[in-house]
Coordinates of C-alpha atoms in Angstrom, one line a residue:
Chain A
M246 CA 69.3 191.9 160.1
L247 CA 71.9 193.2 157.5
I248 CA 74.5 195.6 159.0
H249 CA 77.2 195.4 156.9
N250 CA 78.2 196.2 153.3
L251 CA 78.0 193.4 151.4
T252 CA 81.4 192.5 149.5
M253 CA 82.4 190.2 146.9
K254 CA 83.8 187.8 149.4
D255 CA 80.6 187.3 151.0
L256 CA 79.3 185.5 147.9
F257 CA 82.0 182.7 148.4
S258 CA 81.9 182.7 152.0
S259 CA 78.9 180.3 152.6
L260 CA 80.4 177.5 150.5
P261 CA 81.3 174.2 152.4
V262 CA 85.3 174.2 153.0
I263 CA 86.6 171.1 151.5
H264 CA 89.9 171.1 152.1
Q265 CA 91.4 172.9 154.7
H266 CA 95.1 174.7 155.5
V267 CA 96.6 172.7 151.9
S268 CA 99.6 173.9 150.1
A269 CA 99.9 175.5 147.1
G270 CA 100.8 172.0 145.6
Y271 CA 97.9 170.5 146.8
V272 CA 95.9 173.5 145.0
N273 CA 97.2 172.6 141.9
A274 CA 96.8 169.0 142.3
L275 CA 93.5 170.2 143.0
I276 CA 93.4 172.1 139.7
Q277 CA 94.1 169.3 137.9
M278 CA 91.5 167.2 139.3
R279 CA 89.1 169.3 138.3
R280 CA 90.6 169.5 134.9
Q281 CA 90.5 165.6 134.4
E282 CA 86.7 164.9 136.2
L283 CA 85.9 167.8 133.5
F284 CA 84.6 170.1 136.3
T285 CA 81.9 173.0 135.8
G286 CA 82.0 175.5 138.1
V287 CA 84.3 177.3 140.4
M288 CA 86.7 176.2 142.8
V289 CA 87.6 179.2 145.8
T290 CA 90.5 179.0 147.4
K291 CA 90.7 181.4 150.7
Y292 CA 93.8 182.1 152.6
P293 CA 94.7 183.3 156.1
A294 CA 95.5 186.9 155.2
G295 CA 92.1 187.5 153.5
E296 CA 92.7 187.0 150.4
M297 CA 90.4 185.0 148.1
L298 CA 91.2 183.7 144.6
A299 CA 87.9 181.8 142.3
S300 CA 88.7 179.7 139.6
L301 CA 86.5 179.4 136.4
F302 CA 86.5 176.2 135.0
W303 CA 84.0 175.3 132.5
E304 CA 84.0 171.3 131.6
G305 CA 87.9 170.6 132.6
D306 CA 88.6 173.8 131.3
H307 CA 90.5 176.5 133.7
L308 CA 88.9 179.7 132.0
G309 CA 90.0 181.9 134.4
L310 CA 91.4 183.1 138.0
F311 CA 89.9 186.1 139.7
Q312 CA 91.1 187.6 142.8
C313 CA 88.0 188.8 145.1
F314 CA 88.3 192.2 147.1
E315 CA 86.0 193.8 149.3
E316 CA 84.2 195.7 146.3
T317 CA 85.5 194.4 143.4
N318 CA 87.0 191.3 141.3
L319 CA 90.2 191.2 139.7
S320 CA 90.6 189.1 136.6
I321 CA 94.3 187.9 136.5
P322 CA 95.7 187.0 133.3
S323 CA 97.1 183.5 132.4
Q324 CA 100.4 184.1 132.9
N325 CA 100.1 185.3 136.1
W326 CA 98.3 182.0 137.5
P327 CA 101.2 180.3 138.7
L328 CA 102.4 183.0 141.2
E329 CA 98.9 183.8 142.3
L330 CA 98.4 180.2 143.2
E331 CA 101.8 179.9 145.0
R332 CA 100.3 180.6 148.4
A333 CA 100.6 178.4 151.5
D334 CA 97.7 177.2 154.0
A335 CA 94.6 177.3 151.5
D336 CA 90.9 176.6 152.3
A337 CA 89.0 175.2 149.3
S338 CA 85.7 175.4 148.3
L339 CA 83.6 174.4 145.8
L340 CA 81.0 175.4 143.5
T341 CA 79.6 172.8 140.9
L342 CA 77.6 174.9 138.3
T343 CA 75.5 174.2 135.0
V344 CA 76.8 175.9 132.0
E345 CA 74.1 178.7 132.3
G346 CA 75.1 179.1 135.8
L347 CA 78.8 179.8 134.9
R348 CA 77.4 182.2 132.5
V349 CA 75.9 184.4 135.2
L350 CA 78.9 183.9 137.8
Q351 CA 81.4 184.7 135.1
M352 CA 79.8 187.6 134.4
F353 CA 79.8 188.3 138.1
L354 CA 83.1 188.0 138.5
E355 CA 84.1 189.9 135.1
L356 CA 81.6 192.7 135.1
A357 CA 80.8 193.2 139.2
V358 CA 83.8 195.9 139.4
G359 CA 83.8 199.1 141.7
G360 CA 81.1 199.7 144.1
G361 CA 77.4 198.9 143.2
E362 CA 74.3 200.6 143.8
Q363 CA 73.5 199.1 147.3
S364 CA 69.8 199.0 149.0
L365 CA 67.9 197.3 151.4
L366 CA 64.5 196.1 149.8
S367 CA 61.7 194.1 151.3
S368 CA 60.3 191.2 149.9
V369 CA 57.5 193.5 148.0
E370 CA 60.0 196.3 147.4
L371 CA 62.1 194.0 145.4
P372 CA 60.5 192.5 142.6
D373 CA 58.9 196.3 141.8
R374 CA 63.3 197.3 141.7
L375 CA 63.6 194.5 139.1
K376 CA 61.2 195.3 137.1
K377 CA 62.4 198.6 136.8
W378 CA 65.9 197.7 136.3
S379 CA 64.7 195.8 133.7
L380 CA 62.9 198.3 131.8
L381 CA 66.4 200.8 131.7
K382 CA 68.3 201.1 128.3
E383 CA 71.4 199.0 130.1
G384 CA 71.7 195.8 131.3
G385 CA 73.2 195.0 134.9
L386 CA 74.1 192.3 137.5
V387 CA 72.1 192.4 141.1
R388 CA 73.5 190.2 143.7
I389 CA 70.8 189.6 146.4
S390 CA 71.5 188.3 150.1
S391 CA 69.3 187.6 152.4
S392 CA 69.4 185.6 155.6
Q393 CA 69.0 182.1 153.7
F394 CA 70.3 182.6 150.5
A395 CA 72.6 184.6 148.3
S396 CA 71.8 185.4 144.7
I397 CA 73.5 186.6 141.3
I398 CA 71.0 188.1 138.8
S399 CA 71.5 188.5 135.2
I400 CA 68.8 191.5 133.8
A401 CA 69.5 191.8 130.3
G402 CA 67.6 195.4 130.5
F403 CA 65.4 197.0 127.2
A404 CA 62.4 195.7 128.7
D405 CA 63.7 192.2 128.4
P406 CA 61.6 190.6 131.2
N407 CA 63.9 187.7 131.8
L408 CA 66.1 186.8 134.3
E409 CA 69.1 184.5 135.0
C410 CA 69.7 183.8 138.3
V411 CA 72.1 181.4 140.4
D412 CA 71.2 181.2 144.0
I413 CA 73.5 180.0 146.4
V414 CA 71.7 177.8 149.1
D415 CA 73.7 175.6 151.5
G416 CA 76.7 175.7 149.8
S417 CA 74.9 174.4 146.4
A418 CA 73.7 176.5 143.0
H419 CA 70.5 176.4 141.4
F420 CA 70.5 178.4 137.9
S421 CA 66.7 179.3 137.2
R422 CA 64.8 181.7 134.5
R423 CA 62.6 183.9 136.2
N424 CA 60.3 186.3 134.7
V425 CA 60.5 190.0 136.4
N426 CA 56.5 190.1 135.9
N427 CA 56.4 187.4 138.6
Q428 CA 56.0 189.0 142.1
D429 CA 56.5 185.8 143.8
A430 CA 59.9 184.9 142.1
F431 CA 61.7 185.6 145.7
G432 CA 60.4 184.6 148.9
S433 CA 59.3 186.9 151.9
G434 CA 61.9 188.6 153.7
E435 CA 64.6 191.0 153.6
Y436 CA 67.2 191.6 151.4
Q437 CA 70.4 193.4 150.7
V438 CA 70.8 194.1 147.1
V439 CA 73.7 195.4 145.1
R440 CA 73.5 196.1 141.7
Y441 CA 76.2 197.0 139.0
T442 CA 75.7 197.9 135.3
C443 CA 77.2 196.8 132.7
S444 CA 77.3 198.2 129.2
N445 CA 78.4 196.7 125.6
E446 CA 81.8 198.0 126.0
Q447 CA 82.9 194.4 128.1
D448 CA 82.6 191.6 125.5
V449 CA 81.5 189.0 128.1
W450 CA 78.3 191.2 128.4
R451 CA 77.9 191.5 124.5
E452 CA 78.4 187.6 124.1
N453 CA 75.6 187.7 126.5
G454 CA 73.5 190.0 124.8
L455 CA 74.3 188.2 121.6
R456 CA 73.2 184.9 123.0
L457 CA 70.2 186.4 124.6
A458 CA 69.3 188.1 121.2
F459 CA 70.1 185.1 118.8
N460 CA 67.5 182.6 120.7
P461 CA 64.1 184.6 119.6
L462 CA 66.0 185.2 116.0
V463 CA 66.4 181.3 115.5
Q464 CA 63.1 180.9 116.8
A465 CA 61.2 183.6 114.3
L466 CA 63.5 182.0 111.4
I467 CA 61.9 178.4 112.1
A468 CA 58.7 179.7 112.7
R469 CA 58.5 181.5 109.3
F470 CA 60.4 178.8 107.4
Q471 CA 57.5 176.4 108.7
E472 CA 54.7 178.7 107.6
L473 CA 56.2 178.5 104.3
A474 CA 57.7 175.1 103.8
G475 CA 55.8 173.4 106.3
R476 CA 56.2 171.3 109.9
I477 CA 57.6 168.5 108.6
L478 CA 60.7 170.4 106.5
A479 CA 60.8 172.9 109.4
E480 CA 61.8 170.3 111.7
R481 CA 64.2 168.2 109.4
L482 CA 65.9 171.7 109.3
C483 CA 66.1 171.9 113.0
D484 CA 67.3 168.4 112.9
Q485 CA 70.1 169.2 110.3
L486 CA 71.2 172.1 112.2
S487 CA 71.3 170.5 115.5
R488 CA 73.8 167.9 113.6
W489 CA 75.5 170.7 112.4
C490 CA 76.6 172.2 115.5
A491 CA 77.1 168.6 117.2
G492 CA 79.3 168.1 114.1
G493 CA 81.5 171.4 115.3
G494 CA 81.1 170.1 118.6
W495 CA 79.0 172.8 120.0
K496 CA 76.2 171.6 122.3
I497 CA 73.4 173.6 120.5
S498 CA 70.2 172.2 119.4
I499 CA 67.5 174.3 117.3
G500 CA 64.0 173.2 117.9
S501 CA 60.9 174.8 117.0
N502 CA 61.0 176.6 120.4
G503 CA 64.7 178.2 119.4
V504 CA 67.7 177.5 120.6
T505 CA 69.0 175.2 123.5
D506 CA 72.3 176.3 124.3
H507 CA 74.5 174.8 126.6
Q508 CA 77.6 175.8 125.1
F509 CA 80.1 177.9 127.2
F510 CA 82.1 180.0 124.8
A511 CA 85.1 181.5 126.6
S512 CA 85.0 184.8 123.9
L513 CA 82.6 186.7 122.2
T514 CA 84.7 185.8 119.0
Q515 CA 83.7 182.4 119.6
A516 CA 80.0 182.9 119.9
V517 CA 79.8 185.0 117.0
R518 CA 82.0 182.5 115.2
A519 CA 79.2 179.7 116.4
Y520 CA 76.0 181.8 115.9
H521 CA 77.2 183.0 112.7
G522 CA 77.9 179.7 111.2
I523 CA 74.3 178.8 112.4
I524 CA 73.0 181.3 110.5
R525 CA 75.1 180.7 107.4
R526 CA 74.1 176.9 108.0
F527 CA 70.2 177.9 108.1
Q528 CA 70.4 180.0 105.1
E529 CA 72.1 177.3 102.8
E530 CA 69.4 174.5 104.2
S531 CA 66.7 176.5 103.5
S532 CA 68.1 177.9 100.4
L533 CA 67.0 174.3 98.9
A534 CA 63.5 174.4 99.9
I535 CA 62.1 177.9 99.2
G536 CA 65.3 179.3 97.7
P537 CA 68.3 181.5 98.3
R538 CA 65.7 185.0 97.1
L539 CA 63.6 183.8 99.7
A540 CA 65.8 183.0 102.4
E541 CA 67.6 185.9 102.2
N542 CA 64.0 187.8 102.8
L543 CA 62.9 185.5 105.2
L544 CA 66.1 186.9 107.5
R545 CA 65.5 190.5 106.8
E546 CA 62.3 190.3 107.8
V547 CA 62.8 188.4 111.0
L548 CA 65.4 191.1 111.9
E549 CA 63.2 194.0 111.3
K550 CA 60.7 192.6 113.2
M551 CA 62.8 192.1 116.3
E552 CA 63.3 194.7 119.0
T553 CA 65.8 197.7 118.2
H554 CA 68.6 197.0 121.1
P555 CA 68.8 192.7 120.0
R556 CA 68.6 193.8 116.3
E557 CA 71.3 196.1 116.5
L558 CA 73.3 193.5 118.7
L559 CA 72.9 190.6 115.9
V560 CA 73.0 192.9 112.7
E561 CA 76.8 194.4 114.3
H562 CA 78.2 190.7 115.0
L563 CA 76.5 188.4 112.8
F564 CA 75.7 190.6 109.8
G565 CA 78.1 193.3 110.0
R566 CA 79.5 195.4 107.6
H567 CA 80.1 193.0 105.1
G568 CA 76.9 190.9 105.5
L569 CA 76.4 187.3 106.3
S570 CA 78.0 185.9 103.5
D571 CA 81.5 187.2 103.6
S572 CA 82.1 185.1 106.4
A573 CA 83.5 182.1 105.7
V574 CA 83.2 180.3 109.3
V575 CA 80.5 177.1 107.6
T576 CA 82.9 174.2 107.8
G577 CA 81.8 170.5 107.3
K578 CA 79.2 171.2 105.0
E579 CA 76.8 168.4 103.9
V580 CA 74.7 168.1 101.1
T581 CA 71.0 167.4 102.0
E582 CA 69.6 168.3 98.4
P583 CA 68.1 164.7 97.7
Chain B
M178 CA 59.3 147.9 101.6
R179 CA 62.4 149.2 102.3
L180 CA 65.2 148.7 100.0
G181 CA 67.9 150.3 102.5
W182 CA 68.4 153.1 99.8
S183 CA 69.7 156.3 101.3
A184 CA 66.9 159.5 101.0
G185 CA 69.2 160.6 98.1
Q186 CA 69.2 157.6 96.3
S187 CA 65.6 157.3 96.7
S188 CA 64.6 160.5 95.7
S189 CA 67.0 160.3 92.7
R190 CA 65.9 157.2 91.2
M191 CA 62.2 157.9 92.0
K192 CA 63.1 161.5 89.9
W193 CA 64.4 159.7 86.8
L194 CA 61.6 157.0 86.9
A195 CA 58.9 159.9 86.6
V196 CA 61.4 161.3 83.9
I197 CA 61.7 158.3 82.1
T198 CA 57.8 157.6 82.4
F199 CA 56.9 160.8 81.1
I200 CA 59.6 160.4 78.2
V201 CA 57.5 157.1 77.7
I202 CA 54.3 158.7 77.3
I203 CA 55.3 161.5 75.4
A204 CA 57.3 159.0 72.6
V205 CA 54.3 156.9 72.5
Y206 CA 51.5 160.0 72.4
T207 CA 54.2 161.5 69.5
Y208 CA 54.2 157.9 67.8
I209 CA 50.3 157.8 67.6
Y210 CA 49.7 161.3 66.3
F211 CA 52.5 160.9 63.6
I212 CA 52.6 157.2 62.4
Q213 CA 48.8 156.8 63.2
P214 CA 49.8 153.0 63.6
F215 CA 46.5 151.6 64.5
S216 CA 42.7 152.3 63.4
S217 CA 41.4 155.8 63.5
F218 CA 39.2 154.7 66.6
W219 CA 41.7 153.3 68.5
N220 CA 44.5 156.3 67.4
D221 CA 42.2 158.7 68.6
L222 CA 41.4 156.6 72.1
L223 CA 45.0 156.2 72.8
S224 CA 45.9 159.5 72.2
N225 CA 43.1 161.0 74.4
V226 CA 43.6 158.0 77.3
L227 CA 47.6 159.4 76.9
S228 CA 46.5 163.1 77.2
E229 CA 44.3 161.9 80.3
I230 CA 47.0 160.0 81.9
A231 CA 49.1 163.0 81.7
S232 CA 46.5 165.3 83.4
L233 CA 45.9 162.3 85.6
A234 CA 49.3 162.5 86.5
S235 CA 49.5 166.0 87.9
A236 CA 46.8 166.1 89.7
L237 CA 47.9 162.9 91.6
A238 CA 51.3 164.9 92.1
A239 CA 49.6 167.8 93.9
T240 CA 46.9 165.7 95.9
M241 CA 50.3 163.8 97.2
V242 CA 51.8 167.3 97.7
W243 CA 48.4 168.5 99.4
A244 CA 48.2 165.1 101.7
Y245 CA 52.1 165.4 102.9
Y246 CA 51.6 168.6 104.6
D247 CA 50.1 168.7 108.3
K248 CA 46.6 169.8 108.6
S249 CA 47.9 173.0 110.7
D250 CA 50.3 173.7 107.7
P251 CA 49.4 177.1 106.0
P252 CA 50.8 175.6 102.6
R253 CA 48.2 172.6 102.5
R254 CA 45.4 175.6 102.1
V255 CA 47.4 176.3 98.7
W256 CA 47.8 172.5 97.7
S257 CA 44.0 171.9 98.4
Y258 CA 42.6 174.4 96.1
F259 CA 45.4 173.7 93.2
A260 CA 44.9 169.4 93.7
F261 CA 41.1 170.1 93.6
G262 CA 41.9 172.5 90.8
L263 CA 43.8 170.3 88.8
W264 CA 41.2 167.3 89.7
L265 CA 38.8 169.6 87.9
W266 CA 41.2 169.9 85.0
F267 CA 41.1 166.2 84.7
A268 CA 37.8 165.7 85.0
G269 CA 37.4 168.7 82.0
E270 CA 40.0 166.3 80.2
L271 CA 38.2 163.3 80.7
A272 CA 34.9 164.9 79.5
W273 CA 36.4 166.1 76.1
G274 CA 37.9 162.4 75.5
Y275 CA 34.5 161.1 76.1
L276 CA 32.6 163.4 74.1
N277 CA 35.5 163.2 71.8
M278 CA 35.3 159.7 71.1
T279 CA 31.3 159.4 71.0
V280 CA 30.2 162.9 69.1
G281 CA 33.6 163.5 67.4
E282 CA 33.9 167.3 67.1
V283 CA 33.3 168.9 71.0
A284 CA 31.6 171.9 71.1
I285 CA 31.6 174.4 74.1
G286 CA 29.8 172.1 76.9
I287 CA 30.5 170.5 80.0
P288 CA 34.5 170.2 79.7
D289 CA 34.6 173.7 79.6
F290 CA 32.8 174.2 82.6
F291 CA 35.3 171.9 84.3
W292 CA 38.2 173.8 83.0
I293 CA 36.8 177.2 83.7
I294 CA 35.6 176.3 87.2
A295 CA 39.0 174.8 87.6
Y296 CA 41.0 178.8 86.9
F297 CA 38.9 179.6 90.2
F298 CA 40.4 177.2 92.6
I299 CA 44.2 178.0 90.6
G300 CA 43.8 181.2 91.4
Q301 CA 42.9 180.7 94.8
A302 CA 45.9 178.8 95.5
L303 CA 47.8 181.4 93.9
L304 CA 46.3 184.0 96.2
Q305 CA 46.7 181.8 99.2
Q306 CA 50.4 181.0 98.0
Y307 CA 51.0 185.6 97.9
R308 CA 49.0 185.3 101.6
I309 CA 52.2 182.9 103.2
L310 CA 54.5 184.8 101.3
F311 CA 53.7 188.2 101.9
R312 CA 51.2 188.5 104.9
P313 CA 48.7 190.6 103.3
T314 CA 45.8 192.5 105.2
M315 CA 42.2 191.1 104.3
R316 CA 42.1 194.6 102.8
E317 CA 45.0 194.2 100.8
L318 CA 44.2 190.2 99.9
F319 CA 40.8 191.3 98.8
G320 CA 42.3 194.1 96.8
R321 CA 45.0 191.7 94.9
A322 CA 42.0 189.4 94.2
L323 CA 39.9 191.8 92.8
V324 CA 42.9 193.1 90.7
I325 CA 43.4 189.5 89.3
A326 CA 39.9 189.5 88.4
A327 CA 39.6 192.7 87.2
S328 CA 42.6 192.0 84.6
V329 CA 40.9 188.6 84.0
F330 CA 37.8 189.9 82.9
A331 CA 39.5 193.1 81.0
L332 CA 42.0 190.8 78.9
T333 CA 38.9 188.6 78.1
L334 CA 37.0 191.6 76.7
L335 CA 39.9 192.8 74.8
V336 CA 40.4 189.2 73.1
F337 CA 36.5 188.9 72.6
L338 CA 36.2 192.4 70.8
Y339 CA 39.3 191.4 68.9
F340 CA 37.9 187.8 67.6
Q341 CA 34.3 188.8 67.7
P342 CA 34.3 190.2 64.3
I343 CA 36.5 187.5 62.7
A344 CA 35.1 184.2 64.5
E345 CA 32.0 184.1 62.1
S346 CA 31.2 180.3 63.2
S347 CA 31.3 180.5 66.2
S348 CA 28.7 181.7 68.8
L349 CA 28.7 184.5 71.2
L350 CA 29.4 182.0 73.9
E351 CA 31.7 179.9 72.5
T352 CA 34.1 183.0 71.6
I353 CA 33.6 184.5 75.2
V354 CA 34.7 181.5 76.5
N355 CA 37.5 180.9 74.1
A356 CA 38.7 184.5 74.6
F357 CA 38.6 183.2 78.9
Y358 CA 41.1 180.9 78.4
P359 CA 44.5 182.7 77.0
S360 CA 43.4 185.7 79.4
A361 CA 43.3 183.9 82.1
D362 CA 46.4 181.8 81.3
L363 CA 48.1 185.1 80.8
V364 CA 47.3 185.8 83.9
L365 CA 48.2 182.6 85.4
A366 CA 51.3 182.5 83.8
L367 CA 52.1 185.9 85.3
A368 CA 51.4 184.7 88.7
A369 CA 53.6 181.5 88.3
L370 CA 56.3 183.5 86.7
W371 CA 56.4 185.6 89.9
L372 CA 56.0 182.4 92.1
A373 CA 58.9 180.9 90.3
R374 CA 61.0 183.9 90.8
S375 CA 60.1 184.1 94.4
F376 CA 61.4 180.7 95.2
Q377 CA 64.1 180.8 92.6
G378 CA 66.5 178.1 93.4
G379 CA 64.9 176.0 96.0
A380 CA 63.0 172.7 95.6
L381 CA 59.4 174.2 96.3
G382 CA 59.0 176.3 93.6
R383 CA 59.6 173.3 91.3
P384 CA 55.2 173.4 90.7
W385 CA 55.4 177.0 90.1
I386 CA 57.7 176.4 87.2
G387 CA 55.5 173.7 86.1
L388 CA 52.8 175.7 85.8
L389 CA 54.3 178.0 84.1
V390 CA 55.3 175.8 81.6
F391 CA 51.7 174.7 81.9
T392 CA 49.8 178.1 81.2
F393 CA 52.3 179.0 78.1
S394 CA 51.6 176.0 76.6
D395 CA 47.6 176.1 77.2
W396 CA 47.8 180.0 76.2
M397 CA 49.5 179.4 72.9
N398 CA 46.8 176.3 72.4
A399 CA 44.2 178.6 73.1
W400 CA 45.0 181.5 71.0
L401 CA 46.0 179.0 67.7
Q402 CA 42.5 177.8 68.6
L403 CA 40.7 181.3 68.7
S404 CA 42.9 182.7 66.3
G405 CA 41.6 180.0 63.5
A406 CA 45.2 178.9 62.8
Y407 CA 45.1 175.5 64.6
A408 CA 42.2 174.6 61.7
W409 CA 44.2 176.1 59.3
S410 CA 47.4 174.1 60.3
L411 CA 45.2 170.7 60.9
E412 CA 44.1 171.8 56.9
Q413 CA 47.6 172.0 55.6
G414 CA 49.0 169.1 57.5
N415 CA 52.0 171.5 58.9
L416 CA 53.3 170.8 61.9
L417 CA 52.2 174.0 63.9
S418 CA 48.5 172.3 65.3
T419 CA 51.1 169.0 66.0
F420 CA 53.4 170.9 68.0
S421 CA 50.4 172.8 69.8
D422 CA 49.2 169.1 70.9
I423 CA 51.8 167.7 71.9
L424 CA 53.4 170.2 74.1
Y425 CA 49.5 170.3 75.9
V426 CA 50.3 166.9 76.8
V427 CA 54.2 167.8 77.8
A428 CA 53.0 171.0 79.4
Y429 CA 50.8 168.3 82.2
L430 CA 53.5 166.1 82.7
A431 CA 55.7 169.1 83.1
L432 CA 53.0 170.4 85.9
A433 CA 52.8 166.5 86.8
Y434 CA 56.6 166.8 87.3
G435 CA 57.1 169.9 89.0
A436 CA 54.7 168.8 92.0
F437 CA 55.9 165.4 91.9
S438 CA 59.4 167.1 92.4
K439 CA 58.1 169.3 95.5
W440 CA 56.3 165.7 97.1
L441 CA 60.2 164.0 97.1
F442 CA 61.8 167.4 98.0
L443 CA 58.9 166.9 101.2
K444 CA 59.5 163.0 101.5
Y445 CA 63.3 163.3 101.1
G446 CA 64.7 166.6 101.6
L447 CA 66.9 168.4 104.4
R448 CA 67.6 164.7 105.4
P449 CA 71.3 163.6 105.9
F450 CA 72.4 162.5 102.3
T451 CA 73.1 159.2 103.5
E452 CA 70.3 158.4 105.8
T453 CA 68.8 155.3 104.6
R454 CA 65.1 155.0 104.7

C-alpha cells in the first residue's frame, strides 16, 4: 500500500485547491481575507517548481510562514515573508482548525524537522507503539498516514496517556483527544508512521508542556480549595478567575474540572504571563477566604503531589527562582472582599 | 426582598447591623449590671435573658454557617459539631438562667451537664477541621484526639490537686467540674489559636478568632470562680467580677460575630464587588 517515504508536503497534498494558478498579489489578497474573516487554520500555497508554503493563522493573526520540504519544515522570519510570497502561479488551499488543532499543527511545522523515525505499523501494532512512546522520558510528534486519513499526534511523554490528535480527512481537520490505553482509537488498516522527538530546548514544546501541566495544577488547587472552603465558594472562585481571564482578553475559563483553554499563545512568554497571572489571581482570591498562609501552603502541597516532569516545568516557568510573588503580571485587580 | 444592593454593600451593612446590635446588647447589659434600674427580679431576669440572647446568637450564627454548606462539603462536618456544641452551651445558659431565677444560687447540675457535653462536640469540630487541613491518617487523627483528651485530663487533675485543699466549701464533684472548665478552655484556646493562625487573614478563620476570645474569657471566668476571686470581688464590690461577667457576654457575641462574619463571606464573598443581589 505505502510505497514511498512520507514527506512533509504529503500532509497538505490532499487538501482541495480553492484557488488555482493565482498571482503573488492574489496570494497577498487571500492573506488579507484570512485576516479579515478572523480565520484560524493553515493556508497552503503550492507552486509549480514544487515549493510549498504554509501560513498559520489564529483568529486572523498571521502567526507564521513555513516552507515545507521533503523531510523538514523551515520557519521563515517575518521580514522575509513578502519576498517568499512573491511567487507566481500558486495553488492555494485552506485547512480550517480549532485552536487545539492549530497548536498541534504549529508544533508539527516548527518541531518536525529532520528525518523522523519511520515505520510501517498494523492497526494492532500502532496502539502499542504509541503507548510505548508515551512512556518515554521525552515527548514527540507522530505523523500517521493511511489510505483514508493523515494524522498528527502530540505525545507529551513522561507516562502521560493523553494524545492530542489532528486528523485530516477529506480535506478537513478534526481535533480529538485520545487515550493511549484505548486500543480502538484508530481504525483497522496499515499505517505509515513517522515519529519526531521533541525536547524542552524548544519553546513551542515547552509551552505545550506548560499548558498540559497547568490544567492538573489548577484542577488540584480548586479541588483542595473546595475541601477547605466548600463548593459554593470554589464555584465563585472559578467564576472570578474566568472573569479575570476574560478581562485580560484570554479565552481561558476555569471550572472545578480544570482549565478550558481556547487561547492560542504566540510565544512561551505570553503563555507564562497568562498562567502566572491566573495563579497569582487564585492566590489573591483564595487568600480572602482561607488566608495567605493557607493559600501558599495549598499551592506548595498541590505542587509537591504532582508528577515530577510537570512540576519541574511549572516551577521553572511559573514559580521560578524568585517565586510567584515577584512577578508583576497581575492587572485589573478587582476587590471581591465584601 | 431585593434591595438592589451590591454584594459588598449587603455584606458591609449586615456586618454593621450585627456590630451595632451587639454593642447595644453589651451596653444594656452593662447598664443593668451597674445601674440596676429595675427591681432585683427584673434586673436578674434581664441580665440572664441578655446572656442567653448572646449565647443564642452564637448558636444561630454557627447553624447558619452549617446550613450554607453543601452536604458534600467537608467543612459542613466541622460546623455540624460546632453548631451542636453551641446549642448545648445555649441550653446550659438557659438552664442556668432558669435555676438562677427560681432557686438563686446555682449548684453543679443540669447546666454543667450541657456545658461539659458541649466541649466534646466542639472538640470534635476542631478535630474535623484539623482533618480537613492536614488530611491525617486515621491513626494520626486518633493519636491527636488522644493527646487532646489526655491534655484535658492531666490539666483537670493538676488544677483539681491544686485547688482541692483550698476549696473547702465545695463538694468533690463541684471541684472536679470547676477544674475541668479552665483546663478544657485552655486546650480549646490553644486549638483556636492554632486555627486562627492557620487561617490568618482569611475570612473563614474569623470564627476561630471568636472562639479564641470566648475560651479566653471563659477560662478567666472559670479561674476566678474556682480560685474564689470572683466571690471575693463580689464581696468587695470591685470591678473584677463585673469585668468578668461583662466579658462573658462579650465573648459569646464575639463568637457569634465570628460565625456570622463567616456566613456573610460564604454568602457574599468572592463575588464581583458591584454584583447586585
